[in-house]
Amino acid sequence: MILGETESILSRHLQDEDYDDFFGNKKKRKARRAKRKAKRAVRCSAPKRVERRAKRNQFFKDIGKVYKDIGGATAIGRAIDSLTQSNLNIDTTSSSENPSDFSIGFGADPEEPEKEKNGIPTVVYILGGVVVVGVIGLAVMSNSKNKQYQQYPQ
């Protein structure tokens, strides 16, 4: 039985060299491929597409020119850095003594009392939010349980 099947496959290949088991007839496949290429060429050469492509290319060329004129990525980075950094007055003169408003320390100075904040602490807001979310969750759960009991009468 297997011998007969393989013999039929081999005889078909010997008779028709243009036949491919996976794709079918090779001539038809080449014709389909040529037809698709022709459609694609017509679609790509449409006047609207050509005009849009030309506008897009010109736009990106203009952006590239502006990018190069301003100095590239390094100039953009410097501009961003100058906008984001605070204005620090750094004295480049070297002196052996520290300025009077300069001090190094860890933590708060014991001489200066901490400023007390007026108003409600953030811990109260957090706890209040947790309580409100919990109450809403319980209300939704009890409401869904009541709906389930109403749907199935006993």
PDB file of N, CA, C and O in Angstrom, residues 41-116:
ATOM      1  N   ALA A  41       2.749  47.761  -7.584  1.00  0.00           N
ATOM      2  CA  ALA A  41       3.408  48.849  -8.321  1.00  0.00           C
ATOM      3  C   ALA A  41       2.407  49.945  -8.670  1.00  0.00           C
ATOM      4  O   ALA A  41       2.721  51.139  -8.562  1.00  0.00           O
ATOM      5  N   VAL A  42       1.199  49.555  -9.057  1.00  0.00           N
ATOM      6  CA  VAL A  42       0.170  50.542  -9.384  1.00  0.00           C
ATOM      7  C   VAL A  42      -0.225  51.319  -8.130  1.00  0.00           C
ATOM      8  O   VAL A  42      -0.364  52.551  -8.140  1.00  0.00           O
ATOM      9  N   ARG A  43      -0.380  50.605  -7.034  1.00  0.00           N
ATOM     10  CA  ARG A  43      -0.787  51.238  -5.776  1.00  0.00           C
ATOM     11  C   ARG A  43       0.289  52.195  -5.276  1.00  0.00           C
ATOM     12  O   ARG A  43      -0.014  53.294  -4.793  1.00  0.00           O
ATOM     13  N   CYS A  44       1.548  51.797  -5.373  1.00  0.00           N
ATOM     14  CA  CYS A  44       2.642  52.639  -4.877  1.00  0.00           C
ATOM     15  C   CYS A  44       2.908  53.844  -5.777  1.00  0.00           C
ATOM     16  O   CYS A  44       3.473  54.838  -5.330  1.00  0.00           O
ATOM     17  N   SER A  45       2.525  53.745  -7.030  1.00  0.00           N
ATOM     18  CA  SER A  45       2.779  54.866  -7.935  1.00  0.00           C
ATOM     19  C   SER A  45       1.575  55.789  -8.063  1.00  0.00           C
ATOM     20  O   SER A  45       1.556  56.647  -8.954  1.00  0.00           O
ATOM     21  N   ALA A  46       0.590  55.635  -7.186  1.00  0.00           N
ATOM     22  CA  ALA A  46      -0.569  56.522  -7.208  1.00  0.00           C
ATOM     23  C   ALA A  46      -0.113  57.946  -6.892  1.00  0.00           C
ATOM     24  O   ALA A  46       0.775  58.149  -6.051  1.00  0.00           O
ATOM     25  N   PRO A  47      -0.685  58.958  -7.559  1.00  0.00           N
ATOM     26  CA  PRO A  47      -0.225  60.342  -7.358  1.00  0.00           C
ATOM     27  C   PRO A  47      -0.333  60.824  -5.910  1.00  0.00           C
ATOM     28  O   PRO A  47       0.554  61.528  -5.424  1.00  0.00           O
ATOM     29  N   LYS A  48      -1.398  60.431  -5.224  1.00  0.00           N
ATOM     30  CA  LYS A  48      -1.547  60.866  -3.829  1.00  0.00           C
ATOM     31  C   LYS A  48      -0.425  60.300  -2.961  1.00  0.00           C
ATOM     32  O   LYS A  48       0.141  61.000  -2.124  1.00  0.00           O
ATOM     33  N   ARG A  49      -0.122  59.020  -3.161  1.00  0.00           N
ATOM     34  CA  ARG A  49       0.940  58.397  -2.359  1.00  0.00           C
ATOM     35  C   ARG A  49       2.296  59.014  -2.670  1.00  0.00           C
ATOM     36  O   ARG A  49       3.104  59.240  -1.776  1.00  0.00           O
ATOM     37  N   VAL A  50       2.546  59.276  -3.933  1.00  0.00           N
ATOM     38  CA  VAL A  50       3.830  59.864  -4.319  1.00  0.00           C
ATOM     39  C   VAL A  50       3.970  61.251  -3.708  1.00  0.00           C
ATOM     40  O   VAL A  50       5.027  61.614  -3.168  1.00  0.00           O
ATOM     41  N   GLU A  51       2.885  62.025  -3.742  1.00  0.00           N
ATOM     42  CA  GLU A  51       2.912  63.378  -3.173  1.00  0.00           C
ATOM     43  C   GLU A  51       3.122  63.330  -1.662  1.00  0.00           C
ATOM     44  O   GLU A  51       3.929  64.070  -1.104  1.00  0.00           O
ATOM     45  N   ARG A  52       2.404  62.414  -0.982  1.00  0.00           N
ATOM     46  CA  ARG A  52       2.558  62.272   0.470  1.00  0.00           C
ATOM     47  C   ARG A  52       3.978  61.848   0.830  1.00  0.00           C
ATOM     48  O   ARG A  52       4.561  62.357   1.793  1.00  0.00           O
ATOM     49  N   ARG A  53       4.531  60.914   0.057  1.00  0.00           N
ATOM     50  CA  ARG A  53       5.886  60.443   0.325  1.00  0.00           C
ATOM     51  C   ARG A  53       6.899  61.575   0.149  1.00  0.00           C
ATOM     52  O   ARG A  53       7.826  61.730   0.956  1.00  0.00           O
ATOM     53  N   ALA A  54       6.695  62.399  -0.868  1.00  0.00           N
ATOM     54  CA  ALA A  54       7.608  63.524  -1.103  1.00  0.00           C
ATOM     55  C   ALA A  54       7.505  64.548   0.028  1.00  0.00           C
ATOM     56  O   ALA A  54       8.520  65.061   0.499  1.00  0.00           O
ATOM     57  N   LYS A  55       6.278  64.841   0.476  1.00  0.00           N
ATOM     58  CA  LYS A  55       6.104  65.779   1.593  1.00  0.00           C
ATOM     59  C   LYS A  55       6.767  65.244   2.859  1.00  0.00           C
ATOM     60  O   LYS A  55       7.415  65.988   3.603  1.00  0.00           O
ATOM     61  N   ARG A  56       6.576  63.949   3.131  1.00  0.00           N
ATOM     62  CA  ARG A  56       7.152  63.342   4.334  1.00  0.00           C
ATOM     63  C   ARG A  56       8.671  63.392   4.281  1.00  0.00           C
ATOM     64  O   ARG A  56       9.327  63.748   5.266  1.00  0.00           O
ATOM     65  N   ASN A  57       9.243  63.066   3.129  1.00  0.00           N
ATOM     66  CA  ASN A  57      10.704  63.112   2.998  1.00  0.00           C
ATOM     67  C   ASN A  57      11.232  64.531   3.181  1.00  0.00           C
ATOM     68  O   ASN A  57      12.247  64.748   3.857  1.00  0.00           O
ATOM     69  N   GLN A  58      10.546  65.521   2.601  1.00  0.00           N
ATOM     70  CA  GLN A  58      10.979  66.911   2.747  1.00  0.00           C
ATOM     71  C   GLN A  58      10.878  67.366   4.197  1.00  0.00           C
ATOM     72  O   GLN A  58      11.759  68.053   4.719  1.00  0.00           O
ATOM     73  N   PHE A  59       9.806  66.954   4.882  1.00  0.00           N
ATOM     74  CA  PHE A  59       9.621  67.311   6.289  1.00  0.00           C
ATOM     75  C   PHE A  59      10.777  66.777   7.137  1.00  0.00           C
ATOM     76  O   PHE A  59      11.358  67.501   7.946  1.00  0.00           O
ATOM     77  N   PHE A  60      11.129  65.496   6.939  1.00  0.00           N
ATOM     78  CA  PHE A  60      12.207  64.919   7.735  1.00  0.00           C
ATOM     79  C   PHE A  60      13.558  65.512   7.368  1.00  0.00           C
ATOM     80  O   PHE A  60      14.435  65.637   8.222  1.00  0.00           O
ATOM     81  N   LYS A  61      13.733  65.916   6.109  1.00  0.00           N
ATOM     82  CA  LYS A  61      14.971  66.591   5.734  1.00  0.00           C
ATOM     83  C   LYS A  61      15.073  67.940   6.437  1.00  0.00           C
ATOM     84  O   LYS A  61      16.144  68.318   6.914  1.00  0.00           O
ATOM     85  N   ASP A  62      13.955  68.668   6.505  1.00  0.00           N
ATOM     86  CA  ASP A  62      13.956  69.958   7.200  1.00  0.00           C
ATOM     87  C   ASP A  62      14.257  69.784   8.681  1.00  0.00           C
ATOM     88  O   ASP A  62      15.016  70.562   9.274  1.00  0.00           O
ATOM     89  N   ILE A  63      13.657  68.778   9.292  1.00  0.00           N
ATOM     90  CA  ILE A  63      13.922  68.527  10.714  1.00  0.00           C
ATOM     91  C   ILE A  63      15.390  68.183  10.918  1.00  0.00           C
ATOM     92  O   ILE A  63      16.029  68.655  11.865  1.00  0.00           O
ATOM     93  N   GLY A  64      15.960  67.356  10.039  1.00  0.00           N
ATOM     94  CA  GLY A  64      17.379  67.010  10.144  1.00  0.00           C
ATOM     95  C   GLY A  64      18.271  68.222   9.999  1.00  0.00           C
ATOM     96  O   GLY A  64      19.278  68.358  10.702  1.00  0.00           O
ATOM     97  N   LYS A  65      17.896  69.120   9.112  1.00  0.00           N
ATOM     98  CA  LYS A  65      18.692  70.331   8.918  1.00  0.00           C
ATOM     99  C   LYS A  65      18.658  71.209  10.168  1.00  0.00           C
ATOM    100  O   LYS A  65      19.685  71.711  10.622  1.00  0.00           O
ATOM    101  N   VAL A  66      17.465  71.373  10.738  1.00  0.00           N
ATOM    102  CA  VAL A  66      17.342  72.169  11.965  1.00  0.00           C
ATOM    103  C   VAL A  66      18.124  71.515  13.103  1.00  0.00           C
ATOM    104  O   VAL A  66      18.801  72.189  13.884  1.00  0.00           O
ATOM    105  N   TYR A  67      18.020  70.200  13.183  1.00  0.00           N
ATOM    106  CA  TYR A  67      18.737  69.452  14.218  1.00  0.00           C
ATOM    107  C   TYR A  67      20.240  69.680  14.105  1.00  0.00           C
ATOM    108  O   TYR A  67      20.916  69.912  15.112  1.00  0.00           O
ATOM    109  N   LYS A  68      20.766  69.640  12.893  1.00  0.00           N
ATOM    110  CA  LYS A  68      22.198  69.869  12.695  1.00  0.00           C
ATOM    111  C   LYS A  68      22.572  71.325  12.952  1.00  0.00           C
ATOM    112  O   LYS A  68      23.646  71.616  13.475  1.00  0.00           O
ATOM    113  N   ASP A  69      21.683  72.263  12.590  1.00  0.00           N
ATOM    114  CA  ASP A  69      21.967  73.684  12.777  1.00  0.00           C
ATOM    115  C   ASP A  69      22.072  74.061  14.252  1.00  0.00           C
ATOM    116  O   ASP A  69      22.889  74.905  14.627  1.00  0.00           O
ATOM    117  N   ILE A  70      21.234  73.457  15.100  1.00  0.00           N
ATOM    118  CA  ILE A  70      21.272  73.826  16.511  1.00  0.00           C
ATOM    119  C   ILE A  70      22.388  73.115  17.263  1.00  0.00           C
ATOM    120  O   ILE A  70      22.659  73.443  18.409  1.00  0.00           O
ATOM    121  N   GLY A  71      23.021  72.132  16.652  1.00  0.00           N
ATOM    122  CA  GLY A  71      24.170  71.517  17.292  1.00  0.00           C
ATOM    123  C   GLY A  71      23.977  70.072  17.672  1.00  0.00           C
ATOM    124  O   GLY A  71      24.828  69.498  18.340  1.00  0.00           O
ATOM    125  N   GLY A  72      22.901  69.478  17.302  1.00  0.00           N
ATOM    126  CA  GLY A  72      22.704  68.058  17.548  1.00  0.00           C
ATOM    127  C   GLY A  72      22.257  67.761  18.967  1.00  0.00           C
ATOM    128  O   GLY A  72      21.747  68.613  19.701  1.00  0.00           O
ATOM    129  N   ALA A  73      22.472  66.516  19.360  1.00  0.00           N
ATOM    130  CA  ALA A  73      21.994  66.028  20.652  1.00  0.00           C
ATOM    131  C   ALA A  73      22.709  66.706  21.819  1.00  0.00           C
ATOM    132  O   ALA A  73      22.101  66.935  22.871  1.00  0.00           O
ATOM    133  N   THR A  74      23.969  67.040  21.658  1.00  0.00           N
ATOM    134  CA  THR A  74      24.687  67.662  22.774  1.00  0.00           C
ATOM    135  C   THR A  74      24.119  69.033  23.092  1.00  0.00           C
ATOM    136  O   THR A  74      23.969  69.397  24.262  1.00  0.00           O
ATOM    137  N   ALA A  75      23.770  69.799  22.065  1.00  0.00           N
ATOM    138  CA  ALA A  75      23.191  71.125  22.306  1.00  0.00           C
ATOM    139  C   ALA A  75      21.814  71.010  22.941  1.00  0.00           C
ATOM    140  O   ALA A  75      21.464  71.791  23.832  1.00  0.00           O
ATOM    141  N   ILE A  76      21.035  70.041  22.487  1.00  0.00           N
ATOM    142  CA  ILE A  76      19.710  69.844  23.080  1.00  0.00           C
ATOM    143  C   ILE A  76      19.849  69.440  24.538  1.00  0.00           C
ATOM    144  O   ILE A  76      19.127  69.920  25.411  1.00  0.00           O
ATOM    145  N   GLY A  77      20.806  68.543  24.823  1.00  0.00           N
ATOM    146  CA  GLY A  77      21.034  68.127  26.208  1.00  0.00           C
ATOM    147  C   GLY A  77      21.467  69.281  27.083  1.00  0.00           C
ATOM    148  O   GLY A  77      21.019  69.419  28.227  1.00  0.00           O
ATOM    149  N   ARG A  78      22.333  70.131  26.573  1.00  0.00           N
ATOM    150  CA  ARG A  78      22.772  71.310  27.351  1.00  0.00           C
ATOM    151  C   ARG A  78      21.611  72.257  27.618  1.00  0.00           C
ATOM    152  O   ARG A  78      21.491  72.817  28.705  1.00  0.00           O
ATOM    153  N   ALA A  79      20.758  72.449  26.615  1.00  0.00           N
ATOM    154  CA  ALA A  79      19.609  73.337  26.800  1.00  0.00           C
ATOM    155  C   ALA A  79      18.671  72.792  27.860  1.00  0.00           C
ATOM    156  O   ALA A  79      18.182  73.533  28.729  1.00  0.00           O
ATOM    157  N   ILE A  80      18.432  71.489  27.827  1.00  0.00           N
ATOM    158  CA  ILE A  80      17.559  70.872  28.839  1.00  0.00           C
ATOM    159  C   ILE A  80      18.199  70.974  30.211  1.00  0.00           C
ATOM    160  O   ILE A  80      17.527  71.283  31.205  1.00  0.00           O
ATOM    161  N   ASP A  81      19.499  70.722  30.293  1.00  0.00           N
ATOM    162  CA  ASP A  81      20.193  70.832  31.575  1.00  0.00           C
ATOM    163  C   ASP A  81      20.132  72.248  32.123  1.00  0.00           C
ATOM    164  O   ASP A  81      19.944  72.456  33.328  1.00  0.00           O
ATOM    165  N   SER A  82      20.280  73.234  31.247  1.00  0.00           N
ATOM    166  CA  SER A  82      20.246  74.613  31.729  1.00  0.00           C
ATOM    167  C   SER A  82      18.851  75.000  32.207  1.00  0.00           C
ATOM    168  O   SER A  82      18.716  75.831  33.105  1.00  0.00           O
ATOM    169  N   LEU A  83      17.825  74.399  31.637  1.00  0.00           N
ATOM    170  CA  LEU A  83      16.463  74.707  32.089  1.00  0.00           C
ATOM    171  C   LEU A  83      16.111  73.979  33.378  1.00  0.00           C
ATOM    172  O   LEU A  83      15.388  74.509  34.220  1.00  0.00           O
ATOM    173  N   THR A  84      16.601  72.759  33.551  1.00  0.00           N
ATOM    174  CA  THR A  84      16.215  71.965  34.711  1.00  0.00           C
ATOM    175  C   THR A  84      17.068  72.231  35.939  1.00  0.00           C
ATOM    176  O   THR A  84      16.610  72.041  37.052  1.00  0.00           O
ATOM    177  N   GLN A  85      18.306  72.641  35.778  1.00  0.00           N
ATOM    178  CA  GLN A  85      19.159  72.888  36.938  1.00  0.00           C
ATOM    179  C   GLN A  85      18.832  74.253  37.532  1.00  0.00           C
ATOM    180  O   GLN A  85      18.535  75.202  36.825  1.00  0.00           O
ATOM    181  N   SER A  86      18.888  74.296  38.857  1.00  0.00           N
ATOM    182  CA  SER A  86      18.658  75.573  39.520  1.00  0.00           C
ATOM    183  C   SER A  86      19.891  76.451  39.363  1.00  0.00           C
ATOM    184  O   SER A  86      20.997  75.974  39.127  1.00  0.00           O
ATOM    185  N   ASN A  87      19.681  77.720  39.495  1.00  0.00           N
ATOM    186  CA  ASN A  87      20.804  78.662  39.356  1.00  0.00           C
ATOM    187  C   ASN A  87      21.626  78.663  40.634  1.00  0.00           C
ATOM    188  O   ASN A  87      21.230  79.235  41.639  1.00  0.00           O
ATOM    189  N   LEU A  88      22.739  77.994  40.609  1.00  0.00           N
ATOM    190  CA  LEU A  88      23.636  77.947  41.755  1.00  0.00           C
ATOM    191  C   LEU A  88      24.773  78.913  41.510  1.00  0.00           C
ATOM    192  O   LEU A  88      25.398  78.899  40.454  1.00  0.00           O
ATOM    193  N   ASN A  89      25.020  79.742  42.469  1.00  0.00           N
ATOM    194  CA  ASN A  89      26.159  80.657  42.372  1.00  0.00           C
ATOM    195  C   ASN A  89      27.376  79.946  42.938  1.00  0.00           C
ATOM    196  O   ASN A  89      27.546  79.841  44.152  1.00  0.00           O
ATOM    197  N   ILE A  90      28.180  79.436  42.072  1.00  0.00           N
ATOM    198  CA  ILE A  90      29.360  78.697  42.491  1.00  0.00           C
ATOM    199  C   ILE A  90      30.563  79.612  42.355  1.00  0.00           C
ATOM    200  O   ILE A  90      30.852  80.128  41.271  1.00  0.00           O
ATOM    201  N   ASP A  91      31.242  79.815  43.472  1.00  0.00           N
ATOM    202  CA  ASP A  91      32.431  80.653  43.472  1.00  0.00           C
ATOM    203  C   ASP A  91      33.623  79.774  43.113  1.00  0.00           C
ATOM    204  O   ASP A  91      33.938  78.814  43.811  1.00  0.00           O
ATOM    205  N   THR A  92      34.264  80.095  42.013  1.00  0.00           N
ATOM    206  CA  THR A  92      35.373  79.263  41.563  1.00  0.00           C
ATOM    207  C   THR A  92      36.699  79.688  42.183  1.00  0.00           C
ATOM    208  O   THR A  92      37.705  79.027  41.984  1.00  0.00           O
ATOM    209  N   THR A  93      36.700  80.786  42.930  1.00  0.00           N
ATOM    210  CA  THR A  93      37.948  81.195  43.570  1.00  0.00           C
ATOM    211  C   THR A  93      38.234  80.267  44.726  1.00  0.00           C
ATOM    212  O   THR A  93      37.347  79.867  45.469  1.00  0.00           O
ATOM    213  N   SER A  94      39.471  79.913  44.876  1.00  0.00           N
ATOM    214  CA  SER A  94      39.824  78.981  45.941  1.00  0.00           C
ATOM    215  C   SER A  94      40.169  79.774  47.201  1.00  0.00           C
ATOM    216  O   SER A  94      40.937  80.717  47.179  1.00  0.00           O
ATOM    217  N   SER A  95      39.556  79.387  48.280  1.00  0.00           N
ATOM    218  CA  SER A  95      39.908  80.005  49.561  1.00  0.00           C
ATOM    219  C   SER A  95      40.006  78.891  50.594  1.00  0.00           C
ATOM    220  O   SER A  95      39.339  77.872  50.506  1.00  0.00           O
ATOM    221  N   SER A  96      40.800  79.094  51.578  1.00  0.00           N
ATOM    222  CA  SER A  96      41.041  78.050  52.568  1.00  0.00           C
ATOM    223  C   SER A  96      39.955  78.007  53.627  1.00  0.00           C
ATOM    224  O   SER A  96      39.794  76.997  54.295  1.00  0.00           O
ATOM    225  N   GLU A  97      39.205  79.063  53.794  1.00  0.00           N
ATOM    226  CA  GLU A  97      38.169  79.050  54.826  1.00  0.00           C
ATOM    227  C   GLU A  97      36.781  78.928  54.185  1.00  0.00           C
ATOM    228  O   GLU A  97      36.537  79.378  53.082  1.00  0.00           O
ATOM    229  N   ASN A  98      35.915  78.284  54.903  1.00  0.00           N
ATOM    230  CA  ASN A  98      34.559  78.072  54.406  1.00  0.00           C
ATOM    231  C   ASN A  98      33.733  79.343  54.593  1.00  0.00           C
ATOM    232  O   ASN A  98      33.948  80.101  55.541  1.00  0.00           O
ATOM    233  N   PRO A  99      32.788  79.584  53.727  1.00  0.00           N
ATOM    234  CA  PRO A  99      31.920  80.746  53.925  1.00  0.00           C
ATOM    235  C   PRO A  99      31.089  80.587  55.193  1.00  0.00           C
ATOM    236  O   PRO A  99      30.931  79.498  55.735  1.00  0.00           O
ATOM    237  N   SER A 100      30.559  81.693  55.655  1.00  0.00           N
ATOM    238  CA  SER A 100      29.848  81.663  56.934  1.00  0.00           C
ATOM    239  C   SER A 100      28.542  80.876  56.856  1.00  0.00           C
ATOM    240  O   SER A 100      28.081  80.347  57.864  1.00  0.00           O
ATOM    241  N   ASP A 101      27.931  80.783  55.683  1.00  0.00           N
ATOM    242  CA  ASP A 101      26.665  80.071  55.590  1.00  0.00           C
ATOM    243  C   ASP A 101      26.856  78.608  55.172  1.00  0.00           C
ATOM    244  O   ASP A 101      25.910  77.927  54.827  1.00  0.00           O
ATOM    245  N   PHE A 102      28.070  78.117  55.267  1.00  0.00           N
ATOM    246  CA  PHE A 102      28.368  76.753  54.854  1.00  0.00           C
ATOM    247  C   PHE A 102      28.540  75.886  56.086  1.00  0.00           C
ATOM    248  O   PHE A 102      29.270  76.234  57.013  1.00  0.00           O
ATOM    249  N   SER A 103      27.867  74.748  56.114  1.00  0.00           N
ATOM    250  CA  SER A 103      28.048  73.814  57.221  1.00  0.00           C
ATOM    251  C   SER A 103      27.789  72.402  56.734  1.00  0.00           C
ATOM    252  O   SER A 103      27.020  72.181  55.807  1.00  0.00           O
ATOM    253  N   ILE A 104      28.449  71.463  57.373  1.00  0.00           N
ATOM    254  CA  ILE A 104      28.266  70.057  57.057  1.00  0.00           C
ATOM    255  C   ILE A 104      27.738  69.390  58.305  1.00  0.00           C
ATOM    256  O   ILE A 104      28.279  69.558  59.397  1.00  0.00           O
ATOM    257  N   GLY A 105      26.686  68.623  58.162  1.00  0.00           N
ATOM    258  CA  GLY A 105      26.136  67.941  59.319  1.00  0.00           C
ATOM    259  C   GLY A 105      25.195  66.841  58.882  1.00  0.00           C
ATOM    260  O   GLY A 105      24.712  66.795  57.757  1.00  0.00           O
ATOM    261  N   PHE A 106      24.951  65.928  59.794  1.00  0.00           N
ATOM    262  CA  PHE A 106      24.019  64.832  59.548  1.00  0.00           C
ATOM    263  C   PHE A 106      22.825  65.021  60.459  1.00  0.00           C
ATOM    264  O   PHE A 106      22.951  65.146  61.658  1.00  0.00           O
ATOM    265  N   GLY A 107      21.635  65.033  59.867  1.00  0.00           N
ATOM    266  CA  GLY A 107      20.428  65.189  60.658  1.00  0.00           C
ATOM    267  C   GLY A 107      20.168  66.644  60.967  1.00  0.00           C
ATOM    268  O   GLY A 107      20.789  67.561  60.436  1.00  0.00           O
ATOM    269  N   ALA A 108      19.247  66.848  61.873  1.00  0.00           N
ATOM    270  CA  ALA A 108      18.875  68.207  62.243  1.00  0.00           C
ATOM    271  C   ALA A 108      19.836  68.740  63.294  1.00  0.00           C
ATOM    272  O   ALA A 108      20.347  68.007  64.134  1.00  0.00           O
ATOM    273  N   ASP A 109      20.068  70.038  63.254  1.00  0.00           N
ATOM    274  CA  ASP A 109      20.898  70.661  64.271  1.00  0.00           C
ATOM    275  C   ASP A 109      20.119  70.694  65.585  1.00  0.00           C
ATOM    276  O   ASP A 109      18.942  71.034  65.615  1.00  0.00           O
ATOM    277  N   PRO A 110      20.780  70.367  66.693  1.00  0.00           N
ATOM    278  CA  PRO A 110      20.058  70.390  67.973  1.00  0.00           C
ATOM    279  C   PRO A 110      19.692  71.813  68.393  1.00  0.00           C
ATOM    280  O   PRO A 110      18.767  72.011  69.169  1.00  0.00           O
ATOM    281  N   GLU A 111      20.373  72.789  67.864  1.00  0.00           N
ATOM    282  CA  GLU A 111      20.091  74.170  68.251  1.00  0.00           C
ATOM    283  C   GLU A 111      18.796  74.667  67.623  1.00  0.00           C
ATOM    284  O   GLU A 111      18.083  75.468  68.219  1.00  0.00           O
ATOM    285  N   GLU A 112      18.505  74.206  66.405  1.00  0.00           N
ATOM    286  CA  GLU A 112      17.317  74.694  65.721  1.00  0.00           C
ATOM    287  C   GLU A 112      16.144  73.757  65.978  1.00  0.00           C
ATOM    288  O   GLU A 112      16.210  72.571  65.657  1.00  0.00           O
ATOM    289  N   PRO A 113      15.079  74.255  66.550  1.00  0.00           N
ATOM    290  CA  PRO A 113      13.916  73.385  66.756  1.00  0.00           C
ATOM    291  C   PRO A 113      13.216  73.136  65.401  1.00  0.00           C
ATOM    292  O   PRO A 113      13.234  73.973  64.511  1.00  0.00           O
ATOM    293  N   GLU A 114      12.621  71.966  65.272  1.00  0.00           N
ATOM    294  CA  GLU A 114      11.921  71.640  64.031  1.00  0.00           C
ATOM    295  C   GLU A 114      10.665  72.488  63.914  1.00  0.00           C
ATOM    296  O   GLU A 114       9.983  72.741  64.904  1.00  0.00           O
ATOM    297  N   LYS A 115      10.394  72.872  62.716  1.00  0.00           N
ATOM    298  CA  LYS A 115       9.188  73.661  62.488  1.00  0.00           C
ATOM    299  C   LYS A 115       7.988  72.730  62.547  1.00  0.00           C
ATOM    300  O   LYS A 115       7.979  71.662  61.929  1.00  0.00           O
ATOM    301  N   GLU A 116       6.995  73.128  63.305  1.00  0.00           N
ATOM    302  CA  GLU A 116       5.800  72.313  63.407  1.00  0.00           C
ATOM    303  C   GLU A 116       4.878  72.639  62.248  1.00  0.00           C
ATOM    304  O   GLU A 116       4.646  73.804  61.923  1.00  0.00           O
TER     305      GLU A 116
END
